[in-house]
Short mmCIF file of C-alpha atoms and ligand atoms in Angstrom, two decimals:
data_model
loop_
_atom_site.label_atom_id
_atom_site.label_comp_id
_atom_site.label_asym_id
_atom_site.label_seq_id
_atom_site.Cartn_x
_atom_site.Cartn_y
_atom_site.Cartn_z
CA MET A 550 228.74 4.52 -138.87
CA LYS A 551 227.60 6.53 -135.84
CA LYS A 552 227.25 9.64 -137.98
CA LYS A 553 224.98 7.81 -140.43
CA ARG A 554 222.63 6.71 -137.63
CA LEU A 555 222.39 10.27 -136.37
CA GLY A 556 221.43 11.42 -139.87
CA ARG A 557 218.64 8.88 -139.96
CA GLY A 558 217.34 10.10 -136.59
CA VAL A 559 217.19 13.65 -137.89
CA ILE A 560 215.26 12.49 -140.96
CA VAL A 561 212.74 10.61 -138.79
CA LEU A 562 212.27 13.71 -136.61
CA LEU A 563 211.88 15.91 -139.66
CA PHE A 564 209.22 13.64 -141.15
CA THR A 565 207.33 13.48 -137.84
CA PHE A 566 207.41 17.27 -137.67
CA LEU A 567 206.22 17.60 -141.29
CA ALA A 568 203.45 15.04 -140.75
CA LEU A 569 202.17 16.96 -137.73
CA THR A 570 202.41 20.43 -139.26
CA LEU A 571 201.07 19.46 -142.68
CA SER A 572 198.02 17.86 -141.09
CA ALA A 573 197.37 21.22 -139.36
CA CYS A 574 198.02 19.85 -135.89
CA GLY A 575 198.06 22.01 -132.79
CA ASP A 576 195.09 24.37 -132.94
CA PRO A 577 191.76 22.73 -132.04
CA ARG A 578 189.97 25.08 -134.48
CA LEU A 579 192.35 24.17 -137.29
CA THR A 580 192.72 20.43 -137.35
CA THR A 581 191.62 17.52 -139.49
CA PHE A 582 191.60 15.35 -136.34
CA SER A 583 188.46 16.80 -134.76
CA PRO A 584 185.94 16.94 -137.61
CA ASN A 585 182.79 19.07 -137.26
CA GLY A 586 181.45 18.60 -140.81
CA THR A 587 180.46 15.68 -143.03
CA ASN A 588 183.37 16.17 -145.46
CA ALA A 589 185.88 16.39 -142.62
CA GLU A 590 184.44 13.24 -141.01
CA GLU A 591 184.80 11.33 -144.27
CA SER A 592 188.36 12.59 -144.74
CA LEU A 593 189.32 11.51 -141.23
CA TYR A 594 187.72 8.11 -141.83
CA LEU A 595 189.93 7.66 -144.92
CA ILE A 596 193.04 8.84 -143.05
CA LYS A 597 192.35 6.36 -140.22
CA LEU A 598 191.44 3.49 -142.52
CA SER A 599 194.63 3.77 -144.58
CA ALA A 600 196.75 4.31 -141.46
CA TYR A 601 195.31 1.21 -139.72
CA ILE A 602 195.90 -0.92 -142.83
CA MET A 603 199.46 0.40 -142.98
CA PHE A 604 200.04 -0.42 -139.30
CA ALA A 605 198.62 -3.92 -139.79
CA VAL A 606 200.92 -4.57 -142.77
CA MET A 607 203.90 -3.22 -140.82
CA ALA A 608 203.06 -5.42 -137.82
CA VAL A 609 202.90 -8.57 -139.97
CA VAL A 610 206.17 -7.72 -141.77
CA PHE A 611 208.04 -6.90 -138.54
CA VAL A 612 206.80 -10.02 -136.71
CA LEU A 613 207.87 -12.21 -139.65
CA LEU A 614 211.21 -10.41 -139.87
CA LEU A 615 211.91 -10.83 -136.15
CA TYR A 616 210.89 -14.47 -136.29
CA VAL A 617 213.24 -15.15 -139.23
CA ILE A 618 216.12 -13.24 -137.63
CA ILE A 619 215.85 -15.16 -134.36
CA ARG A 620 214.82 -18.60 -135.64
CA PHE A 621 217.34 -18.82 -138.48
CA ARG A 622 220.32 -16.95 -137.04
CA ALA A 623 223.74 -18.61 -137.56
CA LYS A 624 224.97 -20.60 -134.61
CA SER A 625 228.60 -20.00 -133.67
CA ASP A 626 229.71 -23.59 -134.35
CA ASP A 627 227.63 -23.99 -137.53
CA THR A 628 229.64 -23.45 -140.73
CA SER A 629 227.32 -25.33 -143.09
CA ILE A 630 225.71 -23.55 -146.04
CA PRO A 631 221.89 -23.32 -145.67
CA LYS A 632 219.50 -24.77 -148.24
CA GLN A 633 219.47 -22.52 -151.31
CA VAL A 634 215.98 -21.48 -152.48
CA GLU A 635 215.45 -19.91 -155.90
CA GLY A 636 211.98 -18.44 -156.21
CA SER A 637 208.61 -19.65 -155.00
CA THR A 638 205.61 -19.11 -157.24
CA LEU A 639 203.21 -19.45 -154.33
CA LEU A 640 205.00 -16.85 -152.15
CA GLU A 641 205.43 -14.42 -155.04
CA PHE A 642 201.75 -14.75 -155.87
CA ILE A 643 200.77 -14.06 -152.25
CA TRP A 644 202.93 -10.96 -151.81
CA THR A 645 201.70 -9.53 -155.09
CA ALA A 646 198.02 -10.35 -154.59
CA ILE A 647 197.69 -8.96 -151.04
CA PRO A 648 198.90 -5.39 -151.89
CA VAL A 649 196.76 -5.38 -155.04
CA ILE A 650 193.67 -6.32 -153.02
CA ILE A 651 194.46 -3.65 -150.38
CA ILE A 652 194.93 -0.96 -153.03
CA ILE A 653 191.72 -1.86 -154.88
CA PHE A 654 189.84 -1.84 -151.55
CA LEU A 655 191.23 1.62 -150.66
CA ALA A 656 190.62 2.94 -154.17
CA VAL A 657 186.95 1.94 -154.21
CA ILE A 658 186.25 3.60 -150.85
CA THR A 659 188.31 6.72 -151.66
CA ILE A 660 186.74 7.29 -155.09
CA ASN A 661 183.29 6.78 -153.62
CA MET A 662 183.83 9.34 -150.87
CA THR A 663 185.56 11.81 -153.20
CA PHE A 664 182.51 11.83 -155.47
CA SER A 665 180.16 12.15 -152.50
CA MET A 666 182.15 15.21 -151.29
CA ALA A 667 182.07 16.74 -154.78
CA GLN A 668 178.27 16.60 -154.99
CA ASP A 669 176.75 19.75 -156.40
CA HIS A 670 173.87 21.20 -154.36
CA SER A 671 173.57 24.42 -156.34
CA GLU A 672 170.03 23.45 -157.39
CA ASP A 673 169.00 22.22 -153.93
CA PRO A 674 166.43 24.69 -152.52
CA ASP A 675 167.41 23.80 -148.93
CA ALA A 676 171.10 24.55 -149.44
CA VAL A 677 172.61 27.95 -148.66
CA LYS A 678 174.22 29.27 -151.85
CA LEU A 679 177.64 30.80 -151.40
CA GLU A 680 180.11 32.41 -153.78
CA VAL A 681 183.71 32.36 -152.60
CA ILE A 682 186.06 34.78 -154.35
CA ALA A 683 189.70 34.61 -153.29
CA HIS A 684 191.87 37.69 -153.69
CA GLN A 685 195.51 38.43 -152.89
CA TYR A 686 195.27 38.32 -149.81
CA TRP A 687 191.68 38.22 -148.55
CA TRP A 688 188.42 36.33 -148.95
CA GLU A 689 185.16 37.64 -150.33
CA PHE A 690 181.92 35.82 -149.53
CA ARG A 691 178.70 36.50 -151.44
CA TYR A 692 175.28 35.03 -150.69
CA PRO A 693 173.45 35.55 -153.98
CA GLU A 694 170.06 34.39 -152.67
CA LEU A 695 170.30 36.45 -149.49
CA GLY A 696 171.65 39.58 -151.17
CA ILE A 697 174.66 39.82 -148.87
CA VAL A 698 178.32 40.53 -149.63
CA THR A 699 180.89 40.15 -146.90
CA ALA A 700 184.57 39.42 -146.32
CA GLN A 701 186.89 37.43 -144.05
CA ASP A 702 184.27 36.13 -141.58
CA LEU A 703 182.07 33.49 -143.20
CA TYR A 704 178.78 32.95 -141.36
CA ILE A 705 176.90 29.71 -141.99
CA PRO A 706 173.94 27.96 -140.36
CA LYS A 707 174.71 24.71 -138.58
CA GLY A 708 173.35 21.53 -140.17
CA LYS A 709 172.62 23.04 -143.57
CA LYS A 710 174.36 22.24 -146.85
CA ILE A 711 176.49 25.14 -148.05
CA ALA A 712 176.59 24.94 -151.85
CA ALA A 713 179.67 26.91 -152.82
CA THR A 714 181.02 28.11 -156.14
CA LEU A 715 184.63 29.15 -155.90
CA ARG A 716 186.94 31.24 -158.03
CA GLY A 717 190.10 33.32 -157.75
CA ASP A 718 190.30 36.97 -158.71
CA ASP A 719 194.03 37.11 -159.52
CA VAL A 720 196.00 33.88 -159.03
CA ILE A 721 195.14 30.38 -157.82
CA HIS A 722 194.23 30.16 -154.13
CA SER A 723 192.74 27.25 -152.21
CA PHE A 724 189.85 27.25 -149.74
CA TRP A 725 190.52 25.07 -146.70
CA VAL A 726 188.69 24.70 -143.39
CA PRO A 727 190.29 21.59 -141.85
CA ASN A 728 187.53 21.07 -139.23
CA LEU A 729 184.80 21.21 -141.88
CA THR A 730 186.12 20.24 -145.29
CA GLY A 731 189.15 19.45 -147.43
CA LYS A 732 190.86 21.83 -149.82
CA ILE A 733 189.43 23.10 -153.08
CA ASP A 734 191.22 25.39 -155.53
CA THR A 735 189.86 28.79 -156.49
CA ASN A 736 190.93 29.40 -160.08
CA PRO A 737 191.10 32.72 -161.89
CA GLY A 738 190.30 33.24 -165.56
CA TYR A 739 187.67 34.26 -168.05
CA ASN A 740 186.53 32.83 -171.36
CA ARG A 741 186.75 34.97 -174.47
CA ASP A 742 183.07 35.81 -174.19
CA GLY A 743 183.62 37.24 -170.72
CA THR A 744 182.07 34.36 -168.80
CA LEU A 745 183.96 32.86 -165.89
CA GLN A 746 186.32 29.99 -166.49
CA ASN A 747 187.26 27.09 -164.23
CA VAL A 748 184.74 27.83 -161.48
CA ASN A 749 184.84 25.05 -158.90
CA ARG A 750 181.78 23.83 -157.03
CA PHE A 751 181.43 21.84 -153.88
CA THR A 752 179.26 21.47 -150.83
CA PHE A 753 180.15 21.38 -147.17
CA ASP A 754 178.43 21.70 -143.82
CA SER A 755 179.05 22.09 -140.10
CA LYS A 756 177.29 19.69 -137.77
CA THR A 757 177.97 21.86 -134.72
CA THR A 758 178.03 25.55 -133.92
CA GLY A 759 181.48 27.04 -133.45
CA ILE A 760 184.27 29.07 -134.91
CA PHE A 761 186.66 27.35 -137.23
CA LEU A 762 189.78 28.69 -138.87
CA GLY A 763 190.22 28.67 -142.60
CA LYS A 764 193.43 28.99 -144.56
CA CYS A 765 194.52 29.58 -148.10
CA ALA A 766 196.18 26.30 -149.02
CA GLU A 767 197.83 27.26 -152.32
CA LEU A 768 201.06 29.27 -152.44
CA CYS A 769 199.77 32.53 -153.91
CA GLY A 770 202.45 35.10 -153.07
CA PRO A 771 204.51 36.49 -150.17
CA SER A 772 201.46 36.99 -147.93
CA HIS A 773 199.99 33.53 -148.61
CA PRO A 774 200.47 32.39 -144.96
CA LEU A 775 198.54 35.47 -143.76
CA MET A 776 195.53 34.74 -145.95
CA GLU A 777 193.29 33.46 -143.18
CA PHE A 778 189.56 33.54 -142.61
CA LYS A 779 187.04 32.33 -140.04
CA VAL A 780 183.93 30.22 -140.40
CA ILE A 781 181.28 31.02 -137.81
CA ALA A 782 178.62 28.30 -137.67
CA LEU A 783 175.47 29.51 -135.90
CA GLU A 784 172.16 27.93 -134.96
CA PRO A 785 169.83 28.37 -137.98
CA ALA A 786 167.70 30.95 -136.09
CA ASP A 787 170.81 32.97 -135.20
CA PHE A 788 171.92 32.81 -138.82
CA GLU A 789 168.55 34.27 -139.86
CA ALA A 790 169.13 37.08 -137.34
CA TRP A 791 172.58 37.70 -138.80
CA VAL A 792 171.10 37.91 -142.32
CA ALA A 793 168.52 40.47 -141.19
CA LYS A 794 171.02 42.53 -139.21
CA MET A 795 173.67 42.64 -141.94
CA LYS A 796 171.23 44.45 -144.23
CA GLU A 797 170.42 47.17 -141.69
CA PRO A 798 172.68 50.20 -141.99
CA VAL A 799 174.35 51.24 -138.74
CA GLN A 800 173.39 54.66 -137.33
CA VAL A 801 176.66 56.24 -136.28
CA LYS A 802 176.26 57.84 -132.82
CA GLY A 803 179.54 59.15 -131.43
CA GLN A 804 180.68 62.73 -132.17
CA THR A 805 184.09 61.57 -133.42
CA ALA A 806 182.56 58.66 -135.32
CA VAL A 807 180.42 61.12 -137.30
CA GLN A 808 183.63 62.95 -138.24
CA GLY A 809 185.15 59.55 -139.03
CA GLU A 810 182.34 58.79 -141.43
CA LYS A 811 183.32 61.82 -143.52
CA ILE A 812 186.95 60.68 -143.55
CA PHE A 813 185.75 57.23 -144.59
CA GLN A 814 183.67 58.67 -147.43
CA GLN A 815 186.62 60.71 -148.72
CA ASN A 816 189.37 58.11 -148.39
CA CYS A 817 187.91 54.62 -148.23
CA ALA A 818 184.45 54.47 -149.79
CA ALA A 819 185.68 53.97 -153.35
CA CYS A 820 186.97 50.52 -152.38
CA HIS A 821 185.08 49.60 -149.21
CA ALA A 822 181.42 49.56 -148.20
CA VAL A 823 180.13 49.40 -144.63
CA ASP A 824 176.81 47.88 -145.52
CA ALA A 825 176.64 44.28 -146.63
CA SER A 826 173.87 44.58 -149.20
CA ASP A 827 174.40 43.37 -152.71
CA GLN A 828 174.49 46.92 -154.07
CA ALA A 829 177.55 47.56 -151.94
CA LYS A 830 179.93 45.51 -154.12
CA ARG A 831 183.31 47.23 -154.15
CA PRO A 832 186.80 46.16 -155.22
CA GLY A 833 188.05 45.97 -151.62
CA PRO A 834 186.83 43.87 -148.67
CA ASN A 835 183.35 44.70 -147.36
CA LEU A 836 183.61 46.23 -143.89
CA ALA A 837 180.11 45.61 -142.54
CA ASN A 838 180.28 44.34 -138.95
CA ILE A 839 184.02 45.11 -138.78
CA GLY A 840 183.52 46.20 -135.15
CA ASN A 841 182.79 42.51 -134.38
CA ARG A 842 185.52 40.97 -136.52
CA LEU A 843 187.54 38.23 -134.91
CA THR A 844 190.78 39.52 -136.42
CA ILE A 845 191.86 42.51 -138.48
CA ALA A 846 193.27 41.85 -141.96
CA GLY A 847 192.74 38.13 -141.32
CA TYR A 848 195.30 37.71 -138.57
CA LEU A 849 196.00 40.86 -136.52
CA PRO A 850 194.54 40.57 -132.97
CA ALA A 851 191.05 41.93 -132.28
CA GLU A 852 190.19 40.30 -128.95
CA THR A 853 189.60 43.56 -127.08
CA GLU A 854 188.71 47.02 -128.33
CA ALA A 855 192.25 48.17 -127.54
CA ASP A 856 193.69 45.29 -129.63
CA MET A 857 191.34 46.16 -132.44
CA ARG A 858 192.28 49.81 -132.38
CA GLU A 859 195.98 49.01 -132.45
CA SER A 860 195.56 46.47 -135.25
CA LEU A 861 193.46 48.86 -137.34
CA VAL A 862 196.05 51.65 -136.99
CA LYS A 863 198.84 49.28 -137.98
CA TRP A 864 196.94 47.98 -140.96
CA ILE A 865 195.61 51.29 -142.28
CA GLU A 866 198.95 53.05 -141.85
CA GLU A 867 201.21 50.40 -143.34
CA PRO A 868 199.32 47.57 -145.05
CA ASN A 869 202.40 46.66 -147.06
CA ARG A 870 204.29 45.94 -143.87
CA TYR A 871 201.61 43.60 -142.51
CA LYS A 872 200.84 41.90 -145.81
CA PRO A 873 203.98 41.92 -147.95
CA GLN A 874 203.44 42.45 -151.68
CA ASN A 875 200.09 44.05 -150.94
CA GLU A 876 201.43 47.05 -152.87
CA GLN A 877 202.25 45.26 -156.13
CA ALA A 878 199.47 46.05 -158.52
CA THR A 879 201.01 43.98 -161.32
CA VAL A 880 199.11 40.82 -160.44
CA LYS A 881 196.77 42.04 -157.76
CA THR A 882 193.48 43.57 -158.81
CA VAL A 883 192.98 45.38 -155.49
CA VAL A 884 195.63 47.39 -153.66
CA MET A 885 195.24 48.82 -150.16
CA PRO A 886 197.37 52.02 -150.10
CA PRO A 887 199.28 53.12 -146.98
CA PHE A 888 197.67 56.05 -145.09
CA LYS A 889 200.58 56.75 -142.79
CA ASP A 890 201.24 60.24 -144.15
CA LYS A 891 197.76 60.92 -145.48
CA LEU A 892 195.80 61.06 -142.23
CA SER A 893 196.62 62.98 -139.05
CA LYS A 894 196.57 61.13 -135.72
CA GLU A 895 193.24 62.77 -134.92
CA GLU A 896 191.73 61.83 -138.27
CA MET A 897 192.95 58.25 -137.83
CA ASN A 898 191.27 58.06 -134.42
CA GLU A 899 188.02 59.42 -135.81
CA LEU A 900 188.11 56.96 -138.70
CA ILE A 901 188.65 54.08 -136.30
CA ASP A 902 185.83 55.31 -134.02
CA PHE A 903 183.58 55.13 -137.07
CA LEU A 904 184.78 51.64 -138.01
CA LEU A 905 184.37 50.33 -134.46
CA GLU A 906 180.73 51.42 -134.48
CA GLN A 907 180.10 49.10 -137.44
CA LYS A 908 178.54 46.34 -135.37
CA GLN A 909 175.63 44.71 -137.11
CA TYR A 910 175.72 41.34 -135.44
CA ASP A 911 177.47 40.31 -132.28
CA PRO A 912 177.25 36.58 -131.56
CA ALA A 913 177.54 36.63 -127.78
CA ASN A 914 180.74 35.48 -126.10
CA PHE A 915 182.53 34.27 -129.12
CA LYS A 916 186.23 33.90 -129.14
CA ILE A 917 188.42 31.74 -131.29
CA GLY A 918 188.67 28.30 -129.75
CA THR A 919 185.30 28.32 -128.01
CA GLU A 920 181.92 27.15 -129.14
CA VAL A 921 179.28 29.68 -130.02
CA LYS A 922 176.41 28.98 -127.64
CU1 CUA B 1631 195.91 32.72 -151.32
CU2 CUA B 1631 197.67 31.34 -150.63
#
C-alpha cells in the first residue's frame, strides 16, 4: 500500500516537471508566461482561461465530495442500509450539460483566436515580409522586399506585423518564439512543376523591443535541441538603420584580417557570404554581422570576444562534434566540413580575425535577457 502511494507521488512530480519544461519555463526570454507579442498574448489568455475553468470545476467537485464524505459518513452504531437510489434524470442532465456548455464556450473562443493568429498579411503594404527557411540545423531569414538574406539572428521592427512564409529545406522543422508566437511547422517539398509545396504562412509581431529566444519545436534529427535562433526586436528607426548597414560591405582593416579574407575566399566562400544582399544567396548560413552575433552556431557562447574566438575555433574545427549528424549528407542539403586538419593554427586565427571584423550593425548593450534600449 505504502509503495503504491510513493509511485503516485513520483508520477505527480513527473507531470509537474513535464508541465513546467514543456511550457518553456525558466528563461525569461523563452517563456509563454511573459508575452511580448499579440499571438503570445492570445495564447496566454487561452491557457489562463482554460486553467481557471478547470480550477473552478475542480473546486466545485472537491467541495461536494468533502461535503458528502463528512455529512454522510457511517456512524459507528449505525448498521442500517441507506436509501438506495437508482439514477436521477435531472442530475444526469446537469452533469452532461455543464461540460458540454464549457467545451462549446472554449471551442468558440479557441477557434476564433486560432483564425485570428493565422491571418495572412502577405499583401499588407505595412507588414514586413519575411521568408523563413529551416535547415538541419540552422535558420535562414530572407527579406524579399528589403533585399536582405541573413541567418540565425532575426531582426524585426517593434510594433509592425511580420508576414512570414515558412518552409523546410530538408525535413520538417517548427518555428517557435514562445515570447512572441506559437509554433508553426516548416515543411519541405516541391511539386512536380518545381514550385514549392506546403509553404506555411502566418503573421506575428513584438510589442516591445528586446531579444527573444527561438527554438526548433519539431524533432528533426540528433542536433534538433541545438537548433536555436534569436529574435531581436528594435525600434522601427533602428531597424531601418540595420537594413541600411547590412547592405554595406565591411572594409577589412587589420593586417591579419586581410590575410583571413583570402583564406575565407579559398575555403568558405562557396557556401558562405559575408554580405547580406540578395545576390549573396549561398547554400550555407549567411555570415554578415557575425562579429555581432549573440551566439555561434546557434548556441555556443559569444558574450565576449574571447568567447567568440573560442566558439568559432571549436565550430570551424569540428562542427560534427558540436552539432551531431551535421556530417550526414544523406538528408541534409548543406554540410559544414571539419577544418581541423585543413587550416594551420595561424590560418585559423587569421580567418577568425576576418570574421570578427564582420560587424555591420551593433545594437548597443544587448545581451540575452536584457531589453534593447
Ligand atoms: Cu529543426 Cu528540430
